[in-house]
Short mmCIF file of C-alpha atoms and ligand atoms in Angstrom, two decimals:
data_model
loop_
_atom_site.label_atom_id
_atom_site.label_comp_id
_atom_site.label_asym_id
_atom_site.label_seq_id
_atom_site.Cartn_x
_atom_site.Cartn_y
_atom_site.Cartn_z
CA MET A 28 90.56 60.59 121.88
CA ARG A 29 92.51 58.23 124.32
CA ALA A 30 95.75 56.88 124.45
CA GLN A 31 95.68 54.44 127.53
CA PRO A 32 99.17 52.39 127.08
CA GLN A 33 98.64 48.94 128.45
CA ALA A 34 99.85 49.58 131.79
CA SER A 35 101.23 52.03 133.84
CA HIS A 36 104.75 50.91 134.45
CA PHE A 37 107.20 49.29 131.77
CA ILE A 38 109.57 46.78 134.28
CA ASN A 39 111.80 44.00 133.26
CA GLY A 40 110.43 43.36 129.85
CA GLU A 41 106.66 43.35 131.10
CA TRP A 42 103.40 46.03 131.23
CA VAL A 43 103.04 46.56 135.22
CA GLU A 44 100.24 48.26 137.32
CA ASP A 45 99.82 48.24 141.31
CA ARG A 46 96.27 50.21 141.44
CA ALA A 47 97.31 51.22 145.31
CA GLY A 48 99.49 54.05 143.64
CA ALA A 49 97.97 57.37 143.29
CA VAL A 50 95.54 58.39 139.67
CA PHE A 51 97.05 61.29 137.48
CA ASP A 52 95.64 61.92 134.19
CA SER A 53 97.77 62.62 131.20
CA VAL A 54 95.89 65.61 129.61
CA HIS A 55 95.70 66.89 126.00
CA PRO A 56 96.37 70.69 126.52
CA ALA A 57 94.56 71.68 122.95
CA THR A 58 90.88 70.62 124.43
CA GLY A 59 91.48 69.52 128.04
CA GLU A 60 90.35 65.94 127.20
CA VAL A 61 91.98 63.01 129.33
CA ILE A 62 93.62 60.65 127.29
CA ALA A 63 95.10 58.46 129.81
CA ARG A 64 94.86 57.45 133.22
CA LEU A 65 97.66 56.27 135.03
CA HIS A 66 99.39 55.29 138.70
CA ALA A 67 101.84 56.82 140.00
CA ALA A 68 104.79 53.69 141.25
CA THR A 69 104.41 52.28 144.78
CA PRO A 70 107.76 51.75 146.57
CA SER A 71 106.68 47.80 145.49
CA VAL A 72 106.81 49.16 141.69
CA LEU A 73 110.20 50.78 142.40
CA ASP A 74 111.81 47.74 144.25
CA ARG A 75 110.90 45.35 141.13
CA ALA A 76 112.55 48.29 138.38
CA LEU A 77 115.65 48.39 140.39
CA ASP A 78 116.40 45.12 140.92
CA ALA A 79 115.32 44.21 137.09
CA ALA A 80 117.61 46.56 136.18
CA ARG A 81 120.60 45.49 138.99
CA MET A 82 119.91 41.65 137.80
CA ALA A 83 120.14 42.26 133.99
CA GLN A 84 122.76 45.00 133.73
CA PRO A 85 125.99 42.57 134.50
CA ALA A 86 125.42 40.32 131.23
CA TRP A 87 124.53 43.40 129.39
CA ALA A 88 127.95 45.35 130.11
CA ALA A 89 129.39 41.61 129.34
CA LEU A 90 127.89 41.64 125.70
CA ALA A 91 130.22 42.88 122.87
CA PRO A 92 130.04 46.70 122.28
CA VAL A 93 128.88 45.85 118.73
CA ALA A 94 125.90 43.49 119.88
CA ARG A 95 124.67 46.21 121.82
CA GLY A 96 124.66 48.57 119.41
CA ARG A 97 123.09 46.50 116.68
CA ILE A 98 120.05 46.31 119.31
CA LEU A 99 119.91 50.24 119.43
CA HIS A 100 120.36 50.41 115.46
CA ARG A 101 116.92 48.15 115.11
CA ALA A 102 115.26 50.32 117.76
CA ALA A 103 115.93 53.43 115.73
CA GLU A 104 114.78 51.66 112.51
CA ILE A 105 111.85 50.87 114.16
CA LEU A 106 111.31 54.38 115.64
CA ARG A 107 111.84 55.59 112.48
CA ALA A 108 109.06 53.39 110.68
CA ARG A 109 106.43 54.18 113.86
CA ASN A 110 107.45 58.30 112.93
CA ARG A 111 104.11 58.83 112.61
CA ASP A 112 102.02 57.18 115.14
CA LEU A 113 104.84 58.34 117.74
CA SER A 114 104.42 62.40 116.65
CA VAL A 115 100.57 61.63 116.89
CA LEU A 116 101.72 59.96 120.57
CA GLU A 117 103.78 62.96 121.53
CA THR A 118 101.53 65.69 120.18
CA LEU A 119 98.20 64.34 122.08
CA ASP A 120 100.76 64.09 125.11
CA THR A 121 102.44 68.00 124.89
CA GLY A 122 99.81 69.95 123.01
CA LYS A 123 103.16 70.26 120.49
CA PRO A 124 101.81 70.63 116.86
CA LEU A 125 102.52 67.73 114.62
CA GLN A 126 104.32 69.84 112.12
CA GLU A 127 107.14 69.93 115.03
CA THR A 128 107.17 66.03 116.27
CA LEU A 129 106.89 64.92 113.08
CA VAL A 130 110.25 65.75 112.37
CA ALA A 131 111.92 66.86 115.76
CA ASP A 132 111.02 63.85 118.49
CA ALA A 133 110.70 60.79 117.72
CA VAL A 134 113.29 61.22 115.02
CA SER A 135 116.11 63.21 116.94
CA GLY A 136 115.51 59.94 119.96
CA ALA A 137 116.39 57.63 116.48
CA ASP A 138 119.32 59.97 116.19
CA ALA A 139 120.56 59.55 119.32
CA LEU A 140 120.09 55.83 119.06
CA GLU A 141 122.04 55.38 115.96
CA TYR A 142 125.05 57.51 117.32
CA PHE A 143 125.56 55.88 120.40
CA ALA A 144 124.97 52.22 118.90
CA GLY A 145 128.10 53.92 116.38
CA PHE A 146 129.91 54.81 119.52
CA ALA A 147 129.39 51.74 121.33
CA ALA A 148 131.79 49.77 118.78
CA THR A 149 134.73 52.75 119.43
CA VAL A 150 135.26 52.64 123.07
CA THR A 151 138.82 51.69 124.08
CA GLY A 152 141.19 52.61 126.89
CA GLN A 153 144.55 53.79 127.21
CA THR A 154 148.14 51.99 127.55
CA ILE A 155 150.22 53.96 129.52
CA PRO A 156 154.32 53.49 129.50
CA LEU A 157 155.22 53.15 132.91
CA GLY A 158 159.30 52.78 132.34
CA ARG A 159 159.82 48.78 133.40
CA ASP A 160 155.73 48.52 134.09
CA MET A 161 153.02 49.56 132.23
CA ALA A 162 149.34 50.01 132.77
CA TYR A 163 146.25 50.31 131.00
CA THR A 164 143.08 51.99 131.30
CA LEU A 165 139.25 50.68 131.21
CA ARG A 166 136.38 52.23 130.73
CA GLU A 167 133.47 50.46 132.30
CA PRO A 168 129.42 50.91 132.97
CA LEU A 169 128.58 53.07 136.42
CA GLY A 170 125.42 49.89 136.85
CA VAL A 171 122.29 51.43 136.96
CA CYS A 172 121.19 54.74 135.75
CA ALA A 173 118.09 56.75 136.55
CA GLY A 174 116.76 59.16 134.17
CA ILE A 175 114.22 61.90 134.94
CA GLY A 176 112.73 63.46 132.41
CA ALA A 177 110.90 66.98 131.66
CA TRP A 178 107.74 67.71 129.84
CA ASN A 179 108.92 69.58 126.71
CA TYR A 180 110.75 66.91 124.39
CA PRO A 181 109.80 63.32 126.30
CA ILE A 182 110.86 60.88 123.81
CA GLN A 183 113.34 62.81 122.59
CA ILE A 184 114.74 63.01 126.60
CA ALA A 185 114.34 59.27 127.12
CA CYS A 186 116.63 58.55 124.37
CA TRP A 187 119.02 61.19 125.15
CA LYS A 188 119.42 59.67 128.16
CA ALA A 189 119.10 55.77 127.27
CA ALA A 190 120.81 55.59 124.43
CA PRO A 191 124.35 56.24 125.47
CA ALA A 192 123.50 54.05 129.22
CA LEU A 193 122.58 51.22 127.19
CA ALA A 194 125.45 51.46 124.42
CA PHE A 195 127.95 51.90 127.06
CA GLY A 196 126.28 48.81 129.35
CA ASN A 197 124.27 50.49 131.72
CA ALA A 198 120.90 49.43 132.84
CA MET A 199 117.96 52.65 133.06
CA VAL A 200 115.16 53.02 135.06
CA PHE A 201 113.38 55.97 133.93
CA LYS A 202 111.19 58.38 135.18
CA PRO A 203 109.30 60.37 132.27
CA SER A 204 107.27 64.13 133.40
CA GLU A 205 103.98 63.00 135.07
CA LEU A 206 102.94 65.68 132.53
CA THR A 207 104.21 63.28 129.45
CA PRO A 208 103.91 59.96 130.48
CA LEU A 209 103.40 58.18 127.50
CA SER A 210 106.15 58.09 124.82
CA ALA A 211 108.54 56.92 127.43
CA LEU A 212 106.46 53.53 127.47
CA ALA A 213 105.98 53.29 123.61
CA LEU A 214 110.43 53.07 123.87
CA ALA A 215 110.13 50.74 126.08
CA GLY A 216 108.11 48.89 123.72
CA VAL A 217 110.35 49.62 120.82
CA LEU A 218 113.61 48.59 122.59
CA GLN A 219 112.01 45.41 123.98
CA GLU A 220 110.96 44.65 119.96
CA ALA A 221 114.32 45.58 118.70
CA GLY A 222 115.94 43.31 121.12
CA LEU A 223 116.76 44.81 124.26
CA PRO A 224 116.85 42.04 127.22
CA PRO A 225 114.40 42.46 129.66
CA GLY A 226 115.10 44.77 132.91
CA LEU A 227 117.53 47.01 131.20
CA PHE A 228 115.40 49.55 130.03
CA ASN A 229 112.38 50.09 132.83
CA VAL A 230 109.82 52.84 133.23
CA VAL A 231 107.86 54.14 136.03
CA GLN A 232 105.72 56.42 136.41
CA GLY A 233 104.71 59.56 139.30
CA GLN A 234 105.50 62.91 140.68
CA GLY A 235 108.21 64.47 142.21
CA ASP A 236 108.34 61.75 145.08
CA VAL A 237 109.18 59.28 142.42
CA GLY A 238 111.97 60.60 141.22
CA ALA A 239 113.58 61.41 144.93
CA ALA A 240 113.02 58.22 145.77
CA LEU A 241 115.17 57.01 142.70
CA THR A 242 117.32 59.29 143.17
CA THR A 243 118.51 58.41 146.75
CA ASP A 244 118.08 54.58 146.40
CA HIS A 245 121.39 52.54 147.19
CA ARG A 246 120.83 50.33 143.98
CA VAL A 247 121.37 53.35 141.69
CA ASP A 248 124.62 54.60 140.51
CA LYS A 249 123.91 57.61 138.59
CA VAL A 250 120.77 60.30 138.54
CA SER A 251 120.68 62.11 134.74
CA LEU A 252 117.76 64.74 135.40
CA THR A 253 116.47 67.23 133.15
CA GLY A 254 114.24 70.15 134.17
CA SER A 255 114.15 73.24 136.39
CA VAL A 256 116.69 74.67 138.12
CA PRO A 257 114.82 74.35 141.88
CA THR A 258 114.52 70.88 140.92
CA GLY A 259 117.95 70.27 140.33
CA ARG A 260 119.34 72.11 143.12
CA LYS A 261 117.28 69.66 145.04
CA VAL A 262 118.26 66.70 142.74
CA TYR A 263 121.95 67.23 143.20
CA ALA A 264 122.12 67.83 146.61
CA ALA A 265 119.92 64.27 146.94
CA ALA A 266 122.49 62.84 144.52
CA GLY A 267 125.48 64.14 145.58
CA GLY A 268 124.93 63.17 149.26
CA ALA A 269 124.47 59.57 148.48
CA LEU A 270 128.11 60.38 146.05
CA LYS A 271 126.00 59.46 143.32
CA ALA A 272 127.45 60.58 139.52
CA ALA A 273 124.63 63.13 138.50
CA THR A 274 124.01 65.17 135.36
CA MET A 275 121.89 68.47 135.17
CA GLU A 276 120.28 69.54 132.39
CA LEU A 277 118.38 72.27 133.53
CA GLY A 278 116.75 75.93 132.51
CA GLY A 279 117.84 78.38 131.20
CA LYS A 280 117.72 82.39 130.32
CA SER A 281 119.88 82.74 127.23
CA PRO A 282 120.79 85.77 125.42
CA LEU A 283 120.52 85.99 121.62
CA ILE A 284 122.30 88.69 120.07
CA VAL A 285 122.01 90.90 117.12
CA PHE A 286 124.86 93.04 115.67
CA PRO A 287 124.22 95.75 113.02
CA ASP A 288 125.99 93.96 110.25
CA ALA A 289 123.37 90.46 111.17
CA GLU A 290 121.37 89.70 108.13
CA LEU A 291 118.53 90.65 109.55
CA ASP A 292 115.90 88.32 107.79
CA ASN A 293 118.27 85.62 109.19
CA ALA A 294 118.27 86.92 112.90
CA VAL A 295 114.47 87.31 112.69
CA GLY A 296 113.65 83.79 111.61
CA ALA A 297 116.11 82.93 114.56
CA ALA A 298 114.75 84.47 117.26
CA MET A 299 111.19 83.80 116.66
CA LEU A 300 112.01 79.93 116.40
CA ALA A 301 114.23 80.63 119.43
CA ASN A 302 110.88 82.00 121.26
CA PHE A 303 107.87 80.43 119.77
CA TYR A 304 108.99 76.50 118.73
CA SER A 305 107.13 73.97 121.03
CA ALA A 306 105.38 77.26 122.14
CA GLY A 307 108.76 78.48 123.32
CA GLN A 308 109.00 75.46 125.77
CA ILE A 309 113.02 75.00 125.20
CA CYS A 310 115.14 75.01 127.74
CA SER A 311 117.99 76.84 125.39
CA ASN A 312 115.74 79.60 124.40
CA GLY A 313 116.92 82.43 123.46
CA THR A 314 114.29 84.38 125.62
CA ARG A 315 116.84 87.62 125.74
CA VAL A 316 116.94 89.15 122.33
CA PHE A 317 119.68 91.60 122.22
CA VAL A 318 119.23 93.77 119.42
CA HIS A 319 121.60 96.28 118.22
CA ARG A 320 120.13 100.07 118.71
CA ASP A 321 120.73 100.81 114.61
CA VAL A 322 118.73 98.11 113.44
CA LYS A 323 116.28 97.32 115.99
CA ALA A 324 113.12 99.48 114.18
CA ALA A 325 114.18 97.67 111.21
CA PHE A 326 114.08 94.09 113.22
CA LEU A 327 110.97 94.78 115.00
CA GLU A 328 108.80 95.46 111.84
CA LYS A 329 109.70 92.61 110.15
CA LEU A 330 109.45 90.46 113.53
CA ALA A 331 106.17 91.80 113.96
CA ALA A 332 104.92 90.92 110.69
CA ARG A 333 106.54 87.40 110.78
CA THR A 334 104.78 86.35 113.81
CA ALA A 335 101.50 88.09 113.19
CA ARG A 336 101.51 85.41 110.74
CA ILE A 337 101.90 82.03 112.81
CA LEU A 338 99.50 79.79 112.35
CA LEU A 339 97.77 79.00 116.15
CA GLY A 340 95.88 76.13 116.52
CA ASP A 341 94.95 72.15 116.29
CA PRO A 342 98.55 70.76 116.93
CA LEU A 343 96.73 67.75 115.08
CA ASP A 344 96.47 69.61 111.54
CA GLU A 345 99.52 69.65 109.65
CA ALA A 346 99.43 73.31 108.52
CA THR A 347 99.51 74.52 112.61
CA GLN A 348 102.26 76.17 113.02
CA MET A 349 101.91 76.73 117.21
CA GLY A 350 100.37 74.83 119.59
CA PRO A 351 99.45 75.17 123.21
CA VAL A 352 101.47 75.58 125.72
CA ALA A 353 101.80 72.29 128.15
CA SER A 354 99.30 72.72 130.90
CA ALA A 355 96.65 74.96 132.61
CA ALA A 356 98.97 75.41 135.65
CA GLN A 357 101.93 76.78 132.65
CA MET A 358 99.33 78.42 130.90
CA GLU A 359 98.57 80.59 134.18
CA ARG A 360 102.04 80.64 134.78
CA VAL A 361 103.01 82.33 131.50
CA LEU A 362 100.09 85.03 131.21
CA SER A 363 101.25 86.01 134.74
CA TYR A 364 104.57 86.86 133.00
CA ILE A 365 103.31 88.53 130.47
CA ALA A 366 101.28 90.73 132.78
CA LYS A 367 104.43 91.47 134.83
CA GLY A 368 106.10 92.27 131.68
CA GLN A 369 103.16 94.76 131.16
CA ALA A 370 102.99 96.26 134.58
CA GLU A 371 106.83 96.92 134.36
CA GLY A 372 106.90 98.74 131.86
CA ALA A 373 108.17 96.62 128.69
CA ARG A 374 106.21 97.45 125.02
CA LEU A 375 104.09 95.10 123.83
CA VAL A 376 104.78 94.40 120.36
CA CYS A 377 102.39 91.80 119.71
CA GLY A 378 100.43 88.69 121.31
CA GLY A 379 100.22 89.07 124.96
CA ALA A 380 97.04 87.29 125.97
CA ARG A 381 95.64 83.68 125.57
CA ALA A 382 94.15 82.67 122.48
CA GLY A 383 90.81 81.12 122.36
CA ALA A 384 88.79 80.14 125.16
CA ALA A 385 89.56 76.32 125.11
CA GLY A 386 92.84 74.89 125.53
CA CYS A 387 95.97 76.07 126.88
CA PHE A 388 96.95 78.56 123.71
CA ILE A 389 98.76 82.01 124.38
CA GLN A 390 99.34 84.34 121.49
CA PRO A 391 103.19 84.44 120.57
CA THR A 392 104.07 87.82 122.64
CA VAL A 393 107.07 89.86 121.64
CA PHE A 394 108.16 92.54 123.87
CA ALA A 395 110.28 95.62 123.08
CA ASP A 396 112.49 98.33 125.37
CA VAL A 397 112.83 95.43 127.99
CA ARG A 398 115.28 96.29 130.87
CA ASP A 399 117.79 93.81 132.47
CA ASP A 400 116.57 93.83 135.65
CA MET A 401 113.08 93.20 134.21
CA VAL A 402 111.34 90.18 135.87
CA ILE A 403 110.77 88.92 131.96
CA ALA A 404 114.30 89.36 131.33
CA ARG A 405 115.63 87.71 134.49
CA GLU A 406 113.32 84.73 135.23
CA GLU A 407 112.60 81.58 132.74
CA ILE A 408 109.21 81.85 131.39
CA PHE A 409 109.06 78.92 129.56
CA GLY A 410 106.30 79.95 126.76
CA PRO A 411 106.18 81.99 123.85
CA VAL A 412 106.75 85.00 125.20
CA MET A 413 110.08 87.12 123.80
CA ALA A 414 111.96 90.15 125.26
CA VAL A 415 113.57 92.72 122.87
CA LEU A 416 116.58 94.92 124.62
CA ASP A 417 118.79 97.17 122.79
CA PHE A 418 122.38 97.33 123.22
CA GLU A 419 124.98 99.43 121.51
CA GLU A 420 128.79 98.35 122.63
CA GLU A 421 130.20 95.20 121.95
CA ALA A 422 131.80 94.71 125.36
CA GLU A 423 128.45 96.31 127.34
CA VAL A 424 126.29 93.47 125.78
CA ILE A 425 128.58 90.69 126.54
CA ALA A 426 128.76 92.03 130.18
CA ARG A 427 124.58 92.07 130.08
CA ALA A 428 124.23 88.76 128.23
CA ASN A 429 126.14 87.17 130.93
CA ALA A 430 124.51 88.99 134.23
CA THR A 431 122.36 86.28 135.08
CA GLU A 432 122.40 83.16 137.04
CA TYR A 433 121.72 81.05 134.05
CA GLY A 434 124.36 79.84 131.73
CA LEU A 435 123.10 77.15 129.19
CA ALA A 436 123.20 78.67 125.76
CA ALA A 437 123.87 81.66 123.26
CA GLY A 438 123.22 82.72 119.95
CA VAL A 439 125.40 85.68 118.02
CA PHE A 440 124.63 86.99 115.06
CA THR A 441 126.83 89.11 112.66
CA ARG A 442 128.31 88.71 109.35
CA ASP A 443 131.73 89.71 110.97
CA ILE A 444 133.97 86.41 111.81
CA SER A 445 136.20 87.78 114.05
CA ARG A 446 133.47 89.21 116.08
CA ALA A 447 131.27 86.20 116.28
CA HIS A 448 134.27 84.20 117.99
CA ARG A 449 135.59 86.59 120.13
CA VAL A 450 132.19 87.33 121.68
CA VAL A 451 131.63 83.40 121.57
CA ALA A 452 134.16 82.87 123.45
CA ALA A 453 133.08 85.38 126.05
CA LEU A 454 129.89 84.43 126.85
CA GLN A 455 129.05 82.13 129.34
CA ALA A 456 127.04 79.60 128.09
CA GLY A 457 126.96 75.54 127.65
CA THR A 458 126.26 75.61 124.17
CA CYS A 459 126.72 78.28 121.71
CA TRP A 460 125.65 79.07 118.01
CA ILE A 461 126.96 81.60 115.40
CA ASN A 462 124.47 82.79 112.94
CA ALA A 463 122.18 79.38 113.86
CA TYR A 464 120.02 78.95 116.89
CA ASN A 465 118.38 76.01 119.00
CA LEU A 466 120.13 73.31 116.58
CA THR A 467 121.16 70.44 119.12
CA PRO A 468 122.37 67.22 116.86
CA VAL A 469 123.45 64.27 118.36
CA GLU A 470 127.08 64.71 117.48
CA MET A 471 127.34 68.01 119.30
CA PRO A 472 128.16 68.01 123.24
CA PHE A 473 124.49 69.65 125.03
CA GLY A 474 124.43 70.92 128.55
CA GLY A 475 124.63 74.32 131.10
CA VAL A 476 127.54 76.60 133.04
CA LYS A 477 126.28 78.52 136.05
CA SER A 478 122.75 77.45 137.94
CA SER A 479 122.05 75.51 133.76
CA GLY A 480 123.55 72.37 134.73
CA VAL A 481 126.08 70.03 135.28
CA GLY A 482 127.67 67.40 132.63
CA ARG A 483 126.72 67.32 128.71
CA GLU A 484 124.47 65.23 126.77
CA ASN A 485 125.35 63.68 123.50
CA GLY A 486 128.57 63.38 121.62
CA HIS A 487 132.00 62.25 123.01
CA ALA A 488 131.08 63.87 126.00
CA ALA A 489 128.23 61.59 126.96
CA LEU A 490 131.09 58.90 127.17
CA GLU A 491 132.40 60.76 130.35
CA HIS A 492 129.21 60.54 131.88
CA TYR A 493 128.02 57.07 131.63
CA THR A 494 130.88 55.47 132.06
CA ARG A 495 134.08 55.44 134.54
CA VAL A 496 137.48 54.57 134.27
CA LYS A 497 139.48 51.29 135.49
CA SER A 498 142.97 52.16 135.87
CA VAL A 499 145.27 48.59 136.35
CA TYR A 500 149.04 48.64 136.99
CA LEU A 501 150.99 45.84 135.24
CA GLY A 502 153.83 45.11 137.55
CA LEU A 503 156.39 43.43 134.83
CA GLY A 504 158.74 43.09 137.15
CA ASP A 505 159.84 41.72 140.95
CA VAL A 506 158.38 43.31 143.49
CA ASP A 507 160.92 45.59 144.96
CA ALA A 508 160.05 45.10 148.67
CA PRO A 509 162.75 46.79 151.54
CA TYR A 510 161.28 44.60 153.86
P1 LIG B 1 110.40 70.07 136.74
O1 LIG B 1 111.81 70.68 137.25
O2 LIG B 1 109.42 70.49 137.39
O3 LIG B 1 110.42 68.47 136.32
C1 LIG B 1 111.04 67.59 135.65
C2 LIG B 1 111.64 66.82 136.28
O4 LIG B 1 111.58 66.17 137.91
C3 LIG B 1 110.03 65.58 136.73
O5 LIG B 1 109.82 64.51 136.02
C4 LIG B 1 109.81 65.87 138.07
O6 LIG B 1 108.19 64.66 138.10
C5 LIG B 1 110.91 64.86 138.69
N1 LIG B 1 110.61 65.87 139.96
C6 LIG B 1 110.20 67.01 140.29
N2 LIG B 1 110.25 67.20 141.60
C7 LIG B 1 111.80 66.17 141.84
C8 LIG B 1 112.70 65.76 143.17
N3 LIG B 1 112.68 66.88 143.98
N4 LIG B 1 113.00 65.20 142.93
C9 LIG B 1 113.28 63.95 141.68
N5 LIG B 1 112.76 64.33 140.55
C10 LIG B 1 111.75 65.51 140.78
O7 LIG B 1 110.88 70.91 135.06
P2 LIG B 1 109.59 70.52 134.36
O8 LIG B 1 108.55 71.96 134.68
O9 LIG B 1 109.46 69.18 133.67
O10 LIG B 1 110.37 71.35 132.63
C11 LIG B 1 110.52 73.08 132.63
C12 LIG B 1 112.10 72.76 133.07
O11 LIG B 1 113.29 71.83 132.68
C13 LIG B 1 112.19 73.94 132.41
O12 LIG B 1 113.13 74.76 133.53
C14 LIG B 1 113.35 73.99 131.16
O13 LIG B 1 114.61 74.52 130.81
C15 LIG B 1 114.01 72.56 131.28
N6 LIG B 1 114.53 71.61 130.56
C16 LIG B 1 115.60 71.56 130.83
C17 LIG B 1 116.77 70.43 129.40
C18 LIG B 1 117.98 70.79 129.01
O14 LIG B 1 118.33 70.04 128.20
N7 LIG B 1 118.59 71.55 129.66
C19 LIG B 1 115.82 70.75 128.70
C20 LIG B 1 114.44 70.61 128.28
C21 LIG B 1 113.65 71.44 129.87
#
């Protein structure tokens, strides 16, 4: 199986290769096969991309917003028309099952393009009466935005960054994760086909050093990272040092709280989605499942029965419900967390081991009787490992849910409407769900608090992060000078 792109980079509307850049492979994690071989960007490749973006951006910003939106709409249509091919590519690159990629990846990217395509032409400023005089504000693009992606939702992440950036008149240089470099290149081709002028969406490949070079480059006005907290700390510090705008979409250890009056089948289904979808590699996953003591036994019984039926296997088979994790290194990391959970005395309810001898498959794993101080309850595992913790009181569970450096997301299952809103109001998280989990429609702002992030993607909130305000004071009378 090969998925070799025409070249490693896409710059100024052209495929670009520089063989002086370090070679790296994209590997299909279900089989270990190399599906593509690429070169990391050299300084001269980065120069070309950044210069192209700077050159192209002013004319793009000067277009009528509705004209920018029209191009993004066309791109969304092409993405939808090619959904199957793009989904296969994403499945090859990430190992996520086709059953998921067909409904969650390129199509959610298309949603973002459609949303921001429509949003572009609605952006207005304010008029501010000042007595005799007045002022007004203009929403201006930032200029050149650097996007840096993680490996779990490659094309979605690229679209969540590119769609608002482009809609509001910016140019973007995007660096995908080195583990999943392919679909951002496909997106660049689609945007070009839709009529996006050259230079406005450029893709450069490489590891963290390429991301770091983008972060501090004087031609970059804003950095948007999706990645882990340790990377976020470095990128935010570097961007801050250069006084650049920055959005950080980082990791989490989110709580999902199941009260005793919850509709239990729904709560179990949500907990499974919150831990096993994408083999658990979702930033907002509800990996600390707090279940009230009164329903714990029933919850675990249903959970174990349904988890045992999860179909693990070839991600290209549409019947498969769970694929491998993204890389051998990630598999080892997840297995080491499972070993820590066992060593610390958590009770293994199901799973707990690698599945099969080939590929990076891990059994969907549930630990019960997990305590707050255990490593598996404190650190982001980013694999199919659920920790179930018991609780008794509302105030107690809120305090325990908040006792973490993270604050990306949280969920509450209860039929008591007052409790649902009261608890959500007290939870320290950027995104909360009531009787649902992990649904992230583009209409809803998404992002974290505390160490889980800075800024928001999607929704109206994205406008704040891809534009700046210019104030214009309009003197309507004589200048009153004392000298
Ligand atoms: P990572 O932090 O290892 O890498 C993310 C990206 O940053 C990669 O492209 C990498 O090359 C780049 N990078 C690494 N060091 C850099 C540096 N010093 N300067 C600039 N760029 C650098 O993350 P990952 O392992 O690819 O992804 C998993 C993590 O991403 C998890 O923690 C997950 O929770 C998080 N995530 C967050 C969101 C969100 O929206 N909040 C979404 C998806 C994933």
